[in-house]
XYZ file of C-alpha atoms in Angstrom:
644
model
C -99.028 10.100 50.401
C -96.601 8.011 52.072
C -97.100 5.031 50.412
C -95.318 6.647 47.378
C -92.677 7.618 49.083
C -91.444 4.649 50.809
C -89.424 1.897 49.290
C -91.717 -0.877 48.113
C -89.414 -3.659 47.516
C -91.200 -7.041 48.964
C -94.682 -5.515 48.616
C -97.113 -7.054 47.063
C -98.541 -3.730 44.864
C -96.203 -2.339 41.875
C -94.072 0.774 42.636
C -95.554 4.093 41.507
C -93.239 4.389 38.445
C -94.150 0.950 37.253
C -97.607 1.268 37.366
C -96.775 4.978 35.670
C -95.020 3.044 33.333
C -97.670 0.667 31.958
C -100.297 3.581 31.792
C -98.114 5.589 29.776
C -97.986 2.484 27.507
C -101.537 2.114 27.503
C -102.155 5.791 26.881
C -100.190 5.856 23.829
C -101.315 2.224 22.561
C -105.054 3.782 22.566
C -104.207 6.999 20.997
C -102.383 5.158 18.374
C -104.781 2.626 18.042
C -107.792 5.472 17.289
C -105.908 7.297 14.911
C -105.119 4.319 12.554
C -108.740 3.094 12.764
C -109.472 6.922 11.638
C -107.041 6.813 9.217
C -107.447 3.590 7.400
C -110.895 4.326 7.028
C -110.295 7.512 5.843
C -112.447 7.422 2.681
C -116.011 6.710 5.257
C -115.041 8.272 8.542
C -116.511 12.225 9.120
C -113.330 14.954 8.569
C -113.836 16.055 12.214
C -113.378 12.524 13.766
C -109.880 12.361 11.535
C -108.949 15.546 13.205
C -110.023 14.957 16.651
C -108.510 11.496 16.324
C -105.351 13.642 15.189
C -105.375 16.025 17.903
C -106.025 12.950 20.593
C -102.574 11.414 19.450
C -100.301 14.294 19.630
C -101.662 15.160 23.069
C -101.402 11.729 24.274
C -97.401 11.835 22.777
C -96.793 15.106 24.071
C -98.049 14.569 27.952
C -96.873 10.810 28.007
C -93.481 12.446 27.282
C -93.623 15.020 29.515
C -94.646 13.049 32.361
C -91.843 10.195 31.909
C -89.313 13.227 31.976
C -91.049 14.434 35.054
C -91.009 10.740 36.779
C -88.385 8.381 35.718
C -85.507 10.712 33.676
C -85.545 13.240 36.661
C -86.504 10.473 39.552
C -88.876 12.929 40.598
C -91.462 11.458 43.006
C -95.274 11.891 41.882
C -97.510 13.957 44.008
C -101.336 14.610 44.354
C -101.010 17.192 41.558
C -99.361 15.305 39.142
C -101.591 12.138 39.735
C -104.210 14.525 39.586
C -103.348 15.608 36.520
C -102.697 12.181 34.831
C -106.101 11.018 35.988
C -107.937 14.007 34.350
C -106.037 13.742 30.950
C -106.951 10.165 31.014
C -110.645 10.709 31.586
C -110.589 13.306 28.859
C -109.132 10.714 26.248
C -110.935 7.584 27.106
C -114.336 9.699 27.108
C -113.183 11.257 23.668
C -112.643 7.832 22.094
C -115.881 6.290 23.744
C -117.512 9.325 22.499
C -116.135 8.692 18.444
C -116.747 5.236 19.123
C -120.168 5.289 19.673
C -120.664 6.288 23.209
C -123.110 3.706 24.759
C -122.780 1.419 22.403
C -118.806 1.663 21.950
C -116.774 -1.397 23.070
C -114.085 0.428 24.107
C -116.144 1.771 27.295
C -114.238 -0.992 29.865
C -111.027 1.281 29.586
C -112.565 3.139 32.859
C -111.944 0.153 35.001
C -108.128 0.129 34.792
C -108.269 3.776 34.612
C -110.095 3.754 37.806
C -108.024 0.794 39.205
C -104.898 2.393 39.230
C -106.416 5.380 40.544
C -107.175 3.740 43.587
C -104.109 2.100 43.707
C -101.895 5.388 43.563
C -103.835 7.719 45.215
C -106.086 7.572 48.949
C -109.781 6.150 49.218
C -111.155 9.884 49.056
C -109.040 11.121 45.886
C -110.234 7.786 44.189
C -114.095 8.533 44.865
C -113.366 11.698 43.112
C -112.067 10.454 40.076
C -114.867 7.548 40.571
C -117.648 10.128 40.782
C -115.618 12.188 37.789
C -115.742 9.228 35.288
C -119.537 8.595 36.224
C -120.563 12.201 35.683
C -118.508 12.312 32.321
C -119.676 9.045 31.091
C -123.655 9.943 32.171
C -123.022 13.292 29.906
C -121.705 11.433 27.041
C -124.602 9.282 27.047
C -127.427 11.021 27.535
C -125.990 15.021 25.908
C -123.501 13.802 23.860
C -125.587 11.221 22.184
C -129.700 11.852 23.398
C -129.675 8.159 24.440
C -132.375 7.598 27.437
C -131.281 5.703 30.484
C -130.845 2.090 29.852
C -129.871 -0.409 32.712
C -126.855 -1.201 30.352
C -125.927 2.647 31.094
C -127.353 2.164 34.920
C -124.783 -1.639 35.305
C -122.143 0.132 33.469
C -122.343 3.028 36.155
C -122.226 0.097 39.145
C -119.481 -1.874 37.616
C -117.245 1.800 37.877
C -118.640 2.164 41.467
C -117.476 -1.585 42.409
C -114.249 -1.491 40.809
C -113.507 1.716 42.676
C -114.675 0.282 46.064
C -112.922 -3.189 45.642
C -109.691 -1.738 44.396
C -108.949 1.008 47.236
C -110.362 -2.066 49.679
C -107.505 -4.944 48.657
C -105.280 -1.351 47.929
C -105.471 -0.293 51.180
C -105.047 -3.627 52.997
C -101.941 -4.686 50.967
C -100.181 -1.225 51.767
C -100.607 -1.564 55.376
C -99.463 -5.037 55.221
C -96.868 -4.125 52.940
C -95.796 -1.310 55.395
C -96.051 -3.788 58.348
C -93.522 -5.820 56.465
C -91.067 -2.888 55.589
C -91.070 -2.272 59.188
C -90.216 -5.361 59.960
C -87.760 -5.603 57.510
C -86.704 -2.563 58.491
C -85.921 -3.383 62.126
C -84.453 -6.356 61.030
C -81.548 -4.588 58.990
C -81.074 -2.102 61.744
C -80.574 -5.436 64.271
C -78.209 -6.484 62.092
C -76.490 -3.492 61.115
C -75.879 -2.803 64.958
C -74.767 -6.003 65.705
C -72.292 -6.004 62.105
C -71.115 -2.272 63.845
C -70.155 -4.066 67.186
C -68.453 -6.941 65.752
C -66.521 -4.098 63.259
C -65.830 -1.942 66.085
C -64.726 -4.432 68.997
C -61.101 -5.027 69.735
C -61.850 -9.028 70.048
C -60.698 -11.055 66.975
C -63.478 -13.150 65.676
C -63.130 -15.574 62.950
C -65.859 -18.289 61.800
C -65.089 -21.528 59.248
C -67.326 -23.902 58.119
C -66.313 -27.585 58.620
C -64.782 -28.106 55.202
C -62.166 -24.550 56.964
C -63.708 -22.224 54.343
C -63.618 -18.781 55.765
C -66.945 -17.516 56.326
C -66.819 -14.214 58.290
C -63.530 -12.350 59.980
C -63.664 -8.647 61.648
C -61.385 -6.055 61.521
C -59.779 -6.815 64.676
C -59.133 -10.471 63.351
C -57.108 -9.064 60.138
C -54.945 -7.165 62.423
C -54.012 -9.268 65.000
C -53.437 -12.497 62.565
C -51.714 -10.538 59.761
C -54.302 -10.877 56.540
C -57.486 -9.762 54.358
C -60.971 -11.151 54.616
C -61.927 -10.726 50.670
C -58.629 -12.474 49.854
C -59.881 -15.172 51.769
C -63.887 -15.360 52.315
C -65.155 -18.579 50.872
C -61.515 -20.136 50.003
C -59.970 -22.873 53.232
C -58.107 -20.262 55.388
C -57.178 -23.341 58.142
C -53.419 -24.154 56.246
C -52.893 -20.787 56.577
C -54.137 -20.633 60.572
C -51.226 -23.550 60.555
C -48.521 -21.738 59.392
C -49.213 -18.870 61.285
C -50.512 -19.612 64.661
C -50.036 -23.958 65.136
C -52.354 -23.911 68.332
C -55.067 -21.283 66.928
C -54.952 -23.979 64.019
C -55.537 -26.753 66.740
C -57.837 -25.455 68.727
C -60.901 -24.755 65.618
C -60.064 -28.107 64.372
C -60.314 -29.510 67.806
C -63.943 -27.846 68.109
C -64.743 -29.109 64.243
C -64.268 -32.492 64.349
C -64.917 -33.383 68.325
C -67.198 -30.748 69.156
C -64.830 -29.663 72.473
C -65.106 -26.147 73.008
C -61.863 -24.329 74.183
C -61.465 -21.830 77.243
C -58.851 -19.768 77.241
C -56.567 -21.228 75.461
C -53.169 -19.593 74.991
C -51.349 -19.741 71.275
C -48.660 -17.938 69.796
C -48.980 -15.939 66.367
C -45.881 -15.594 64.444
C -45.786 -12.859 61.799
C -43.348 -11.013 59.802
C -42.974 -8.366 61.732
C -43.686 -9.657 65.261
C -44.732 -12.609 67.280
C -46.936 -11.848 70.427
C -49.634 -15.004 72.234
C -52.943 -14.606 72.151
C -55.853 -16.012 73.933
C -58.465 -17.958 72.012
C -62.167 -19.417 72.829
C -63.730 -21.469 70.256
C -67.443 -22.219 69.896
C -69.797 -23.794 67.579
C -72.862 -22.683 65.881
C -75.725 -25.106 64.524
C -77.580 -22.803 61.751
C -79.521 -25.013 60.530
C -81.338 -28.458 62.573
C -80.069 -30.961 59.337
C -76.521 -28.987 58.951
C -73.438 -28.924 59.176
C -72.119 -26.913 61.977
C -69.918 -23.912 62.073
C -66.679 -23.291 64.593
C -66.261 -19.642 65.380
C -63.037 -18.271 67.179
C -62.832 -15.444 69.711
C -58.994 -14.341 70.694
C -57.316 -11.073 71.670
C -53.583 -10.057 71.708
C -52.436 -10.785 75.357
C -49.235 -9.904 75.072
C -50.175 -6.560 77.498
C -51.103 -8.835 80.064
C -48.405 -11.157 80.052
C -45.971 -7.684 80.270
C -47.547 -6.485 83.000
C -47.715 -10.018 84.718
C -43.740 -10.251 84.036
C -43.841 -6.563 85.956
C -45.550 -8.201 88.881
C -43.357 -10.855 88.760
C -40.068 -8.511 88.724
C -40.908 -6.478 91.450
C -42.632 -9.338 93.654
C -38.746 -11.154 92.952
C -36.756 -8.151 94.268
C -38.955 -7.810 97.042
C -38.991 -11.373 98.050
C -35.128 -11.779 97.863
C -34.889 -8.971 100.694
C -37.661 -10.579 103.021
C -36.064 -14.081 102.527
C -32.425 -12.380 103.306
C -33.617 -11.024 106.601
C -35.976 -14.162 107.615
C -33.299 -16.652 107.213
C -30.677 -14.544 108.598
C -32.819 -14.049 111.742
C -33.764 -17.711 112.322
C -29.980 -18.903 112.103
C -28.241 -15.809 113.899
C -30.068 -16.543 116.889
C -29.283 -20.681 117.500
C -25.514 -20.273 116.044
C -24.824 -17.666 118.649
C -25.686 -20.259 121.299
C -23.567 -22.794 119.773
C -20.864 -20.646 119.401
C -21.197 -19.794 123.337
C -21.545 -23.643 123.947
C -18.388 -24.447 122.230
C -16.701 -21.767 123.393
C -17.091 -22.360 127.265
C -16.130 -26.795 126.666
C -13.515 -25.578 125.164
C -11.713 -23.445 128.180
C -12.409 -26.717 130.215
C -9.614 -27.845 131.954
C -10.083 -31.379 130.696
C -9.734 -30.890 127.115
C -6.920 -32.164 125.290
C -5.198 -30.707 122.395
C -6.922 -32.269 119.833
C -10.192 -30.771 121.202
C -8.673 -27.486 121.834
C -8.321 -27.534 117.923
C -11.249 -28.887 116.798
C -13.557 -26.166 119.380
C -11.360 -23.132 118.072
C -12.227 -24.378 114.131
C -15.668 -24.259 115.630
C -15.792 -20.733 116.691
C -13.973 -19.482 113.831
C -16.545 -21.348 111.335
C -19.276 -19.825 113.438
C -17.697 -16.651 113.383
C -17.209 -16.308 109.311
C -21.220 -17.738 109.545
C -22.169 -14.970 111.550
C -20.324 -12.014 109.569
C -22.318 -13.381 106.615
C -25.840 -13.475 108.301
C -25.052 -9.498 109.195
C -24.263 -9.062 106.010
C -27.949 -10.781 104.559
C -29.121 -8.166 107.372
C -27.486 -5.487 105.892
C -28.593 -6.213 102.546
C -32.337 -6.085 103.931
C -32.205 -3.177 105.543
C -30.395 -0.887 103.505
C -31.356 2.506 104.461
C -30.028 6.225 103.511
C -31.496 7.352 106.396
C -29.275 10.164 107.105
C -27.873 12.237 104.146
C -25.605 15.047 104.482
C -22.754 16.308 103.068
C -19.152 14.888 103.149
C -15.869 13.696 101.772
C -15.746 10.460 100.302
C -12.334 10.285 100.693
C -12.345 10.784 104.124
C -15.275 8.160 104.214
C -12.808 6.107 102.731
C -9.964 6.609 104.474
C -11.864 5.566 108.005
C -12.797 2.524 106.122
C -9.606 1.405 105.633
C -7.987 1.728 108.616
C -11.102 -0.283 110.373
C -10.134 -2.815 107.418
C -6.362 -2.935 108.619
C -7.241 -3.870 111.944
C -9.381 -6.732 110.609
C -7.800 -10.207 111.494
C -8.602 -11.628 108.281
C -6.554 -8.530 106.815
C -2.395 -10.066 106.056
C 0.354 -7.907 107.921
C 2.169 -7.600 104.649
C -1.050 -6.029 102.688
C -0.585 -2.646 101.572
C -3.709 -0.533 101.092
C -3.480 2.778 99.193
C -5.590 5.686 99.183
C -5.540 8.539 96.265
C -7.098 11.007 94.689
C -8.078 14.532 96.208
C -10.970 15.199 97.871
C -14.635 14.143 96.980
C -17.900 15.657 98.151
C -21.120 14.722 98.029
C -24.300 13.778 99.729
C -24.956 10.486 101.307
C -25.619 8.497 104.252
C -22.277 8.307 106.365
C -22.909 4.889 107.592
C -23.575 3.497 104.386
C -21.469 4.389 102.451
C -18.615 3.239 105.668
C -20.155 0.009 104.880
C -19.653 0.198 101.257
C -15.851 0.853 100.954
C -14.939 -1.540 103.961
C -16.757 -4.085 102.308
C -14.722 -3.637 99.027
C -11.240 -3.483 100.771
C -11.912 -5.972 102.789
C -12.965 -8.277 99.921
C -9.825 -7.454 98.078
C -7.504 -8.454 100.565
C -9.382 -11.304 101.529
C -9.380 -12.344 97.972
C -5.500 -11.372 97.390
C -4.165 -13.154 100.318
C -0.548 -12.549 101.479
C 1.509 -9.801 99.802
C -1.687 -7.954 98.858
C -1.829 -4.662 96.991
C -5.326 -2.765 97.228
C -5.596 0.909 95.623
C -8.445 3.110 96.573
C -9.038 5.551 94.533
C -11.642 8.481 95.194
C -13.042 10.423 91.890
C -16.446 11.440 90.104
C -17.024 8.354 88.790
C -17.181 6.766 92.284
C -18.889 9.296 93.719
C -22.139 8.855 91.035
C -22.282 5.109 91.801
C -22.367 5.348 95.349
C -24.720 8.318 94.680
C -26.999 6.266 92.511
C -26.717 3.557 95.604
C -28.263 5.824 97.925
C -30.475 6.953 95.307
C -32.003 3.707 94.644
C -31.833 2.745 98.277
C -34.285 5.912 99.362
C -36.551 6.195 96.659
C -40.087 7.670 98.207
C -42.540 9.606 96.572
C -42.131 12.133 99.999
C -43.852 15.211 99.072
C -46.571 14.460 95.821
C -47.951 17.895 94.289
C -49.651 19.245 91.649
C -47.063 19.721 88.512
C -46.467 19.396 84.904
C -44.926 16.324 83.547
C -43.765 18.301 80.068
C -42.271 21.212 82.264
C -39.930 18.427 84.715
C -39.148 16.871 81.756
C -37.851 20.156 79.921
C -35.675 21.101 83.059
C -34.639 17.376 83.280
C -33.106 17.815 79.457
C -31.476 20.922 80.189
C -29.934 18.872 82.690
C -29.026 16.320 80.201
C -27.611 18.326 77.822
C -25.100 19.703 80.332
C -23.488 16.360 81.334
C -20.220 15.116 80.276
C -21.782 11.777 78.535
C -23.838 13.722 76.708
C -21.925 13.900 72.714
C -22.138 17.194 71.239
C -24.075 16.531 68.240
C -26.850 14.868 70.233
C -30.141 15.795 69.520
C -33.011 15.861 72.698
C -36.759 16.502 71.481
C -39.414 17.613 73.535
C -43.132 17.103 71.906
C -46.721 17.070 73.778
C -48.860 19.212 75.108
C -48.441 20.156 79.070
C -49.649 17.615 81.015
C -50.851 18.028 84.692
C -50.323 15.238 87.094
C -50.019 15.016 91.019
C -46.259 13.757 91.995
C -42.915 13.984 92.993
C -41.078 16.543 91.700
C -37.870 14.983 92.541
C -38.351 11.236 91.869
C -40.239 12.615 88.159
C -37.361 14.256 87.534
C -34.852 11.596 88.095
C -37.269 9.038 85.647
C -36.825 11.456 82.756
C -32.755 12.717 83.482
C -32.194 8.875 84.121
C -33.591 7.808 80.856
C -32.635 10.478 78.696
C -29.230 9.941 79.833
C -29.373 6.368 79.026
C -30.563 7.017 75.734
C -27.752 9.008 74.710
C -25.026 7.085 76.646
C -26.185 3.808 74.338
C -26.393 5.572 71.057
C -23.245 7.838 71.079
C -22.753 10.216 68.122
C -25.450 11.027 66.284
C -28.060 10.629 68.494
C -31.112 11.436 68.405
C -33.391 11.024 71.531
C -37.440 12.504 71.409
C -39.079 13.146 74.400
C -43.116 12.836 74.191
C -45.403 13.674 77.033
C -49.381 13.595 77.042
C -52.479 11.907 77.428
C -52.287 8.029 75.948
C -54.855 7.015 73.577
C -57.067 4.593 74.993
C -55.837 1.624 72.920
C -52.585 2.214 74.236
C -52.855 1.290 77.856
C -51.833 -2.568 78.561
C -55.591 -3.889 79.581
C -55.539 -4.701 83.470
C -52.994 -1.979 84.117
C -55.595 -0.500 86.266
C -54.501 3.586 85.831
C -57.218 5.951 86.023
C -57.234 8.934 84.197
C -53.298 8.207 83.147
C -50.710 10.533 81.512
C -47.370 9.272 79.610
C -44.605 9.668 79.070
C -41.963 7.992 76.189
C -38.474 8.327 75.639
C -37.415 6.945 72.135
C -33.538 7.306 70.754
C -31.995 5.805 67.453
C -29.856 3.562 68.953
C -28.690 -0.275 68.396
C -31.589 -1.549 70.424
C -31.108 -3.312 73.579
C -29.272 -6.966 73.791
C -31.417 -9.810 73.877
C -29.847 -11.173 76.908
C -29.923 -8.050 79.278
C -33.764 -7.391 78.416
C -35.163 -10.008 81.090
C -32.915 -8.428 83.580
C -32.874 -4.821 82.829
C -34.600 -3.231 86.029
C -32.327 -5.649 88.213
C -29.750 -3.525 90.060
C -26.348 -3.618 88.710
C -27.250 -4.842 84.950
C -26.209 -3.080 82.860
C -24.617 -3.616 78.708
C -22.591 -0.321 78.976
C -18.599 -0.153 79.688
C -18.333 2.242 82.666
C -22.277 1.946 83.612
C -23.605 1.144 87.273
C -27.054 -0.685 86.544
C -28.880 1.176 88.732
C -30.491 3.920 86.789
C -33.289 2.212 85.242
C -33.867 0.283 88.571
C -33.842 3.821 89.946
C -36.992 4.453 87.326
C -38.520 0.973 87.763
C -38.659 2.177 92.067
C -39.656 5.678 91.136
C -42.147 4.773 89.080
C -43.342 2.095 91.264
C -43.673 5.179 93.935
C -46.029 6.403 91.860
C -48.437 3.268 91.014
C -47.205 3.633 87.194
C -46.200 1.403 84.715
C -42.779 1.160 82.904
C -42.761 -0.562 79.332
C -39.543 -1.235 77.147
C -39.709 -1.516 73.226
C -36.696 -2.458 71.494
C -36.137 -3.434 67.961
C -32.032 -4.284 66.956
C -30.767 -1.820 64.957
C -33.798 0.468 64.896
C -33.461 1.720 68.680
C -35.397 1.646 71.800
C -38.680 3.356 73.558
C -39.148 3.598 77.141
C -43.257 4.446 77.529
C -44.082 5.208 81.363
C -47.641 5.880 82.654
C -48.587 7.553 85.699
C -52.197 7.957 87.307
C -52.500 12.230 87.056
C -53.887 11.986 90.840
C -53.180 9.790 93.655
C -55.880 8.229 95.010
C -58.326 9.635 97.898
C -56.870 7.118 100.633
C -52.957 8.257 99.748
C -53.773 12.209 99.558
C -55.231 11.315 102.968
């Protein structure tokens, strides 16, 4: 019987247990109601009425208590049987008091109708023409047995008027449950709809905040708490829009915008300031007309942007460093070519025969200026086309020591300069070329710079040798031979490495945590990422540091959006340190930056390139005093065109 199962709020019929309810009442009210009729006529009513009338009440007590145990103390629901049951019981009292009273003649025969009412209202069409047929047969018995009266057509109506009830009761019975169970299935699909849509706006990343026009807070998600910094039931119903003010001004004037001129905003970019951070977001406002006659609501859809604008500042960094090199070479190019002509021009009217002194002069200033012009194009074309592209090993003080003669036999080098070469002998790897370039450069800048009676000192040592080795480093960085590895195991052998270098303090403590994480790369270059920032990490914190080294899988949340990384793996380096300056953090991939006494600047533009090689992603998270996280993700395969 499903109809006693289901929930019946906003039906039109009574739930089971009130109708249960109000027959137990009436049960009781007519057993009570017999028995004191018996009893206060006790002196002219028969000894075996008194006793059945007795016997009636206790029964009716005892099975009215039993069956509210059964339905409402235990919240049992009533089946067949038990319906069954209460119908029967009922029969047998209302014919027992119809029989004392008089049977055809008693005026309490009209308790069948509700008794058969309810019947039909509880139980299906066939279970009511049992009970129907049940009363009938009972109530013929009485009459015509019970009391020898012949058939009357009051008996004959009285039989009809059970048979109608019956019918027109499981009739309207029947059509108000299916209605009613049309409606719960309405209703029913309506909460779902809204449940599902209350799940997505719960569950979406997306801020979403709606005010009435008076800026009464009428709904905020999840997402909206987090990113603006407070709690929807401290504020539901009360005006949130001072408190949009204070924390994000433009948030606050773009819904008030939308409120009072109806202008929807696009896109529009606002800054939230909290306690703990301040990050932009981007915010789309809307209204919504519930009703025709009212007033209409502004609703406000923003997300934390601050990802994006990252990544666009990475874009920006590496499209900058790029750019400077092309622009170096394309200018030096288009000038090189028309001041050597000039210089040729000037040259040639100057060994003519008619020039005078004066011109002599003023053609030889010429040359020399184009000269000094043209050194400093080759150098532009030097800086563009910096290449290791033949490393070996050598001495760097050798290296050196060719330099510097080449430099003595510069003209712009004075006859009095004395140039000074020490310390013993250097090896290394590098690019002979380059790194000839490199130290005639510097002398040659010194004693430009000195003038007459100039003292230069070279000086060859380890120091030395790691910056020009972190030169070449960052000059050749090329993902050359990409394999399949694990990040966790380079990064182990990378801290070993660590651990064993003369920067590192003794105390220093170097975590590694993650699982092993498989990725397609190079070997080398991932290796130089993790020594390179490891090392950095400990070089900026000094004693007592405490550096932990996480590799994995990032959460999904934890990708900037737009990074476009499939399937990427991480990798975070976090120390203890004093944070990173606020003035070098613009610049901190740059070559040559760098906030540490002794440092070259080029490791971490060593990482941004390597991981660059890769397609990956480099992020820096630095808080003054509480120390600094490097998080770098890397796609865990190349894609089908590079593997190519």
């Amino acid at each position: 019987m499903t109809w006693l199962v289901g929930d019946r709020r906003g039906s039109v019929l009574p739930t089971p247990q009130s109708l249960l309810r109000s027959v137990y009442a009436g049960r009781l009210c007519v057993a009570g109601a017999i028995y004191l009729a018996a009893a206060l006529k006790f002196a002219v009513a028969a000894p075996l009425d008194l006793l059945v009338t007795s016997f009636v009440l206790v029964a009716a007590v005892v099975v009215t208590i039993a069956s509210y145990w059964y339905t409402h103390l235990s919240r049992r629901t009533p089946g067949r049987t038990f319906l069954y049951g209460q119908a029967l019981f009922d029969v047998a009292l209302i014919t027992t008091v119809v029989h004392i009273t008089g049977g055809p003649q008693s005026d309490l025969t009209p308790l069948y109708v509700p008794l058969i009412a309810v019947t039909a209202v509880l139980m299906p069409p066939a279970s009511t023409g049992l009970i129907t047929a049940l009363v009938g047969i009972v109530y013929f018995a009485d009459v015509f047995f019970g009391h020898t009266t012949p058939m009357t057509a009051q008996v004959g109506l009285q039989l009809l008027v059970f048979a109608a009830v019956a019918a027109v009761t499981a009739y309207f019975a029947s059509r108000v449950s299916v209605m009613g169970a049309e409606r719960e299935a309405l209703a029913g699909e309506l909460r779902q709809a809204r449940l599902e849509a209350a799940d997505v706006l719960r569950s979406v990343p997306t801020g979403i905040v709606t005010v009435d026009q008076a800026g009464h807070l009428l709904y905020c998600n999840p997402a909206a708490e987090q990113i603006l910094g407070f709690k929807e039931r401290q504020w539901r119903g009360r005006p949130i829009m001072p408190e949009f003010a204070k924390i994000a001004p433009e948030f606050w004037a773009a819904i008030t915008a939308t409120a009072r001129r109806g202008v929807r905003a696009m896109r529009v970019e606002a800054t939230v300031r909290r306690a703990d951070r301040t990050f932009p977001i981007g915010v789309t406002t809307t209204t919504l007309d519930v009703e025709p006659a009212g007033e209409p609501r502004v609703t406000a859809i923003f997300t934390d942007i601050s990802d994006s604008k990252r990544l666009e500042e990475l874009h920006l960094r590496a499209e900058r460093l790029e750019a400077v090199a092309e622009l170096s070479s394309s200018l030096a190019h288009e000038i090189k070519n028309p001041l050597a002509s000039i210089r040729s021009s000037v040259e040639q009217l100057g060994r003519a025969k008619r020039v005078n002194a004066d011109e002599k002069f003023l053609t030889s200033l010429v040359v020399r200026e184009t000269d000094r012009l043209s050194r400093l194009l080759s150098e532009f074309l030097d800086f563009s086309r910096v290449r290791a592209t033949e490393c070996r090993p050598l001495d760097l003080r050798t290296v050196a020591a060719a330099a510097i003669r080449l430099v003595r036999e510069h003209p712009d080098c004075p006859e009095d300069a004395v140039i000074d070469l020490t310390g013993d002998a250097t090896p290394m790897e590098g690019d002979e070329d380059l790194l000839h370039r490199v130290v005639s450069n510097l002398v040659l800048n010194a004693v430009q710079a000195t003038g007459k009676g100039a003292r230069v000192v070279v000086r060859t040592a380890d120091r030395l040798s790691r910056l020009l080795s972190e030169f070449l480093d960052f000059s050749r960085v090329r993902a050359t031979e990409c394999r399949p590895l694990d990040l966790r195991t380079v990064a182990a052998a990378a801290i070993r490495l660590v651990r064993e270098h003369p920067d590192c303090p003794e105390d220093a403590v170097i975590d590694l945590t993650g699982d092993a994480t498989p990725m397609e790369g190079d070997e080398d270059l991932l290796h130089r990422v993790v020594s390179n920032l490891v090392l950095n990490a400990v070089q900026a914190t000094g004693k007592g540091a405490r550096v932990v080294v996480r590799t994995g899988r990032p959460a999904a949340h934890e990708l900037p959006g737009g990074a476009g990384i499939e399937t990427p793996v991480s990798l975070a380096v976090s120390d203890n340190g004093p944070g990173i300056p606020e003035n070098l953090r613009a610049r901190l991939f740059e070559p040559f930056v760098t906030g540490r006494v002794g440092g070259t600047g080029l490791g971490l533009a060593i990482v941004q390139r390597a991981v660059d090689a890769h397609r990956g992603l480099v992020l820096v998270d630095s808080t003054p005093g509480q120390g600094t996280t490097f998080t770098v993700y890397f796609p865990a395969a190349r894609r089908k065109e590079e593997a190519a």
